[in-house]
Short mmCIF file of C-alpha atoms in Angstrom, two decimals:
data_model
loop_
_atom_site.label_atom_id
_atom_site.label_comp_id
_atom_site.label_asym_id
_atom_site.label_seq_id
_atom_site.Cartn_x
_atom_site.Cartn_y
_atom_site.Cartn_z
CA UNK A 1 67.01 63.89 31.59
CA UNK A 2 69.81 62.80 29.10
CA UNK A 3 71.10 64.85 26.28
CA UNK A 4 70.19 63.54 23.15
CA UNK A 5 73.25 63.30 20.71
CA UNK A 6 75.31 61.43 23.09
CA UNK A 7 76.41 64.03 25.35
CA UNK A 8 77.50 62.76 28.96
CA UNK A 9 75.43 66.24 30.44
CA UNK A 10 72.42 66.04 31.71
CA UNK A 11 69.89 68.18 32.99
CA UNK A 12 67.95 67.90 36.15
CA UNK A 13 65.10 70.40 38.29
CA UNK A 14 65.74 70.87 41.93
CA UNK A 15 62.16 72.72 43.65
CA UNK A 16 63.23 74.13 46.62
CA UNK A 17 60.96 73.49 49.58
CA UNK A 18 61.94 76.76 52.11
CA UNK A 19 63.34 78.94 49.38
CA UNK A 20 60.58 81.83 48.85
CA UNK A 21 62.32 84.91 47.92
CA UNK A 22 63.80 85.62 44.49
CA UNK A 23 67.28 86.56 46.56
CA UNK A 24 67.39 83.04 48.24
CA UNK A 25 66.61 81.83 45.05
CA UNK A 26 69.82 84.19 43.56
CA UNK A 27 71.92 83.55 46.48
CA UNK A 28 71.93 79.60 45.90
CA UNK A 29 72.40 80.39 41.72
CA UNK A 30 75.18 82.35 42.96
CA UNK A 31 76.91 79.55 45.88
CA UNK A 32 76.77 76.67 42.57
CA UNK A 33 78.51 79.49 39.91
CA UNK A 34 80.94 80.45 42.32
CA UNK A 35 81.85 77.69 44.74
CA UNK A 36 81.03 74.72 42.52
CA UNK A 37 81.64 76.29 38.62
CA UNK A 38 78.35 75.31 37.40
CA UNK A 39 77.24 77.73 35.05
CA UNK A 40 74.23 76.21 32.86
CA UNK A 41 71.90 77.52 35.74
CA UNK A 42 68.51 78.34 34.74
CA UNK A 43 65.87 79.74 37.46
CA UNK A 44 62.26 80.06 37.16
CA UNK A 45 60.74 82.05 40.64
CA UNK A 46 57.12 80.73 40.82
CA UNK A 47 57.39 77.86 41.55
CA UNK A 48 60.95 77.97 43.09
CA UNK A 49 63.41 76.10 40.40
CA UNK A 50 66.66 75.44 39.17
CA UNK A 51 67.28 73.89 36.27
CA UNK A 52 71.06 72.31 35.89
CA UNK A 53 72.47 71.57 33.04
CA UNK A 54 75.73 69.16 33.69
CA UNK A 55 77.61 66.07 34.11
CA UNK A 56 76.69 63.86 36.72
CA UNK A 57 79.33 64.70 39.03
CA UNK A 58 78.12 68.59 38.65
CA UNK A 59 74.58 67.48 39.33
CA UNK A 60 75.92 65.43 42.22
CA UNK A 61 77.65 68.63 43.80
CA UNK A 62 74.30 70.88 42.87
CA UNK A 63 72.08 68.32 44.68
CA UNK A 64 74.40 68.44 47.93
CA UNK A 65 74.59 72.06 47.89
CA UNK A 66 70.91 73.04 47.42
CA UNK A 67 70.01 70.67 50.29
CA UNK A 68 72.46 72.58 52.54
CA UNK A 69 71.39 75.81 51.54
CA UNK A 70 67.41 75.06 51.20
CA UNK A 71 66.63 74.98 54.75
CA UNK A 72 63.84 76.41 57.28
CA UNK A 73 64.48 79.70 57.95
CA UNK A 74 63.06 79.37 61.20
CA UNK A 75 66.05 77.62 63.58
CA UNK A 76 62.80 76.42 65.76
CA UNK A 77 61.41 74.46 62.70
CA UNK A 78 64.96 72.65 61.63
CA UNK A 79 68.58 73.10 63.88
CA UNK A 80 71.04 73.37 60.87
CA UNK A 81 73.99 71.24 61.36
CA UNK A 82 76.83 73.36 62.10
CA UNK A 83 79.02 72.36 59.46
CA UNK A 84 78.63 69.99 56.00
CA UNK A 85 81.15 68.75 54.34
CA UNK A 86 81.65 67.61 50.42
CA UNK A 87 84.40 66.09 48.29
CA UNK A 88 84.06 66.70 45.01
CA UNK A 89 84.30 63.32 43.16
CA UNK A 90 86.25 63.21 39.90
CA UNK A 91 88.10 66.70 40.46
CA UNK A 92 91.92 66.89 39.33
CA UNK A 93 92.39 69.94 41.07
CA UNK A 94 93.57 70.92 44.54
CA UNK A 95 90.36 72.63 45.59
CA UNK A 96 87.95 69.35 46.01
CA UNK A 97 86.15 70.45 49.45
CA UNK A 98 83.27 72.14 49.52
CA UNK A 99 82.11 73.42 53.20
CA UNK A 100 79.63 74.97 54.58
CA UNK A 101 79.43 76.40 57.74
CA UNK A 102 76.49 77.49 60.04
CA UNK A 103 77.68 80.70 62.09
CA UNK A 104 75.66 81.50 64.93
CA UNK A 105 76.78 84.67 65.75
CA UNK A 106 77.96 86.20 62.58
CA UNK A 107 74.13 86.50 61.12
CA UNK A 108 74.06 89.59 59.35
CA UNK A 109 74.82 90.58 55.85
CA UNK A 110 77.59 92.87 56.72
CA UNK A 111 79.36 90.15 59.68
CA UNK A 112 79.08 87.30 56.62
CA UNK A 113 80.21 89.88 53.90
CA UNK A 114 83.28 90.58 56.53
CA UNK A 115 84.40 87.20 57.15
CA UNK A 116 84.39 86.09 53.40
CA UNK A 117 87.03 88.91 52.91
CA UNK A 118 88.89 87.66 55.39
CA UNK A 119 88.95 84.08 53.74
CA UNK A 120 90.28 85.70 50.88
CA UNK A 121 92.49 87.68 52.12
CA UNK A 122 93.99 85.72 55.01
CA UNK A 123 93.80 81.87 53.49
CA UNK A 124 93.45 82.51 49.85
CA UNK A 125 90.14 80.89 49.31
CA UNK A 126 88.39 82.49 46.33
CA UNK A 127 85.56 80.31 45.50
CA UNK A 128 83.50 81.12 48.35
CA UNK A 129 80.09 82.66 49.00
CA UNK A 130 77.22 83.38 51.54
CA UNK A 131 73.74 82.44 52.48
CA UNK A 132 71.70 84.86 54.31
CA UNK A 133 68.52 82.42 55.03
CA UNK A 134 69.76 80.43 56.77
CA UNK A 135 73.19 82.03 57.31
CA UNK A 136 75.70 80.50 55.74
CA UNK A 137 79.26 80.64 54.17
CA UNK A 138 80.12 77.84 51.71
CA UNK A 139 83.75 77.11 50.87
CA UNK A 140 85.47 75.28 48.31
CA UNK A 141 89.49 74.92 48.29
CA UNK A 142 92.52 72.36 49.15
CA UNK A 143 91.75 70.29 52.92
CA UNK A 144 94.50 72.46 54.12
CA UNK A 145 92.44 75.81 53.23
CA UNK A 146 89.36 74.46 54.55
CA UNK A 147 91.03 73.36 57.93
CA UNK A 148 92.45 77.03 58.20
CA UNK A 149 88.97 78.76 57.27
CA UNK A 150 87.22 76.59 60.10
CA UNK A 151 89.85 78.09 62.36
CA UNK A 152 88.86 81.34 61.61
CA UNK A 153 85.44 81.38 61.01
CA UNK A 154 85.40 79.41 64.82
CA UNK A 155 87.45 82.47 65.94
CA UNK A 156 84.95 84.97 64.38
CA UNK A 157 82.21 82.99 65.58
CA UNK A 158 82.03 84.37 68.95
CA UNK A 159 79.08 86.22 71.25
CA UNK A 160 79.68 90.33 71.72
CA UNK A 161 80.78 90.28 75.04
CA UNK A 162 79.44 93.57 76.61
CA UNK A 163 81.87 95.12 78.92
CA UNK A 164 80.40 95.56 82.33
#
């Protein structure tokens, strides 16, 4: 829906199909404040909604974000793709990717909470967050930072190996 007055914002409701908790719900509010800099969020829990409030380019990004995000928990139902990719049209700055990755070993709160310090420690990525249904880290930064957080979310990415 347009703004009336001539404003170039808009605002648009994304239901989420898989989304049932008020976290998931949260955790995706969360991903589009801090990776993409949306902030005229608006959530309503039954049904699952977000109302955006942006230009189109920020409704563009939303719309990309909440259909990597929204997902089957279940891996049986729906095999995430491992990684998605975004380029943030219009964007003057040097942070224009948005990824997100699919670990599927480093599942739990605390592995996911880990390797995001890591990104900001180690390759200076700030605007990043997690999913933890399905879990997921999203990224945003320059092609150079997202090449180097690939490398080591890969290298975190590993099975336990049990020693015999």
């Amino acid at each position: 829906l347009p703004i009336p007055g001539g404003n170039p914002e808009v605002v648009r409701v994304f239901h989420l199909a898989h989304v049932t908790t008020p976290q998931g719900i949260q955790e995706i509010l969360t991903v589009l404040r801090t990776v993409a800099d949306i902030q005229k969020i608006f959530t309503a829990t039954a049904p699952m909604d977000l109302a955006i409030r942006g230009t189109a380019s920020d409704i563009a990004t939303s719309e990309w974000l909440i259909q990597s995000l929204d997902l089957p928990a279940s891996p049986q139902a729906s095999s995430p793709p491992t990684i998605r990719e975004y380029h943030i049209p219009s964007t003057m700055r040097g942070d224009s990717v948005i990824r997100v990755f699919y670990p599927v070993y480093i599942t739990t709160t605390a592995g996911l909470q880990q390797t995001l310090d890591l990104l900001r420690a180690k390759v200076r990525i700030m605007k990043a967050f997690n999913n933890t249904t399905p879990a997921a880290l999203v990224v945003r930064g320059s092609a150079d930072q997202i090449a180097q957080a690939e490398q080591l979310i890969r290298d975190r990415d590993q099975p336990i190996k049990i020693a015999p």
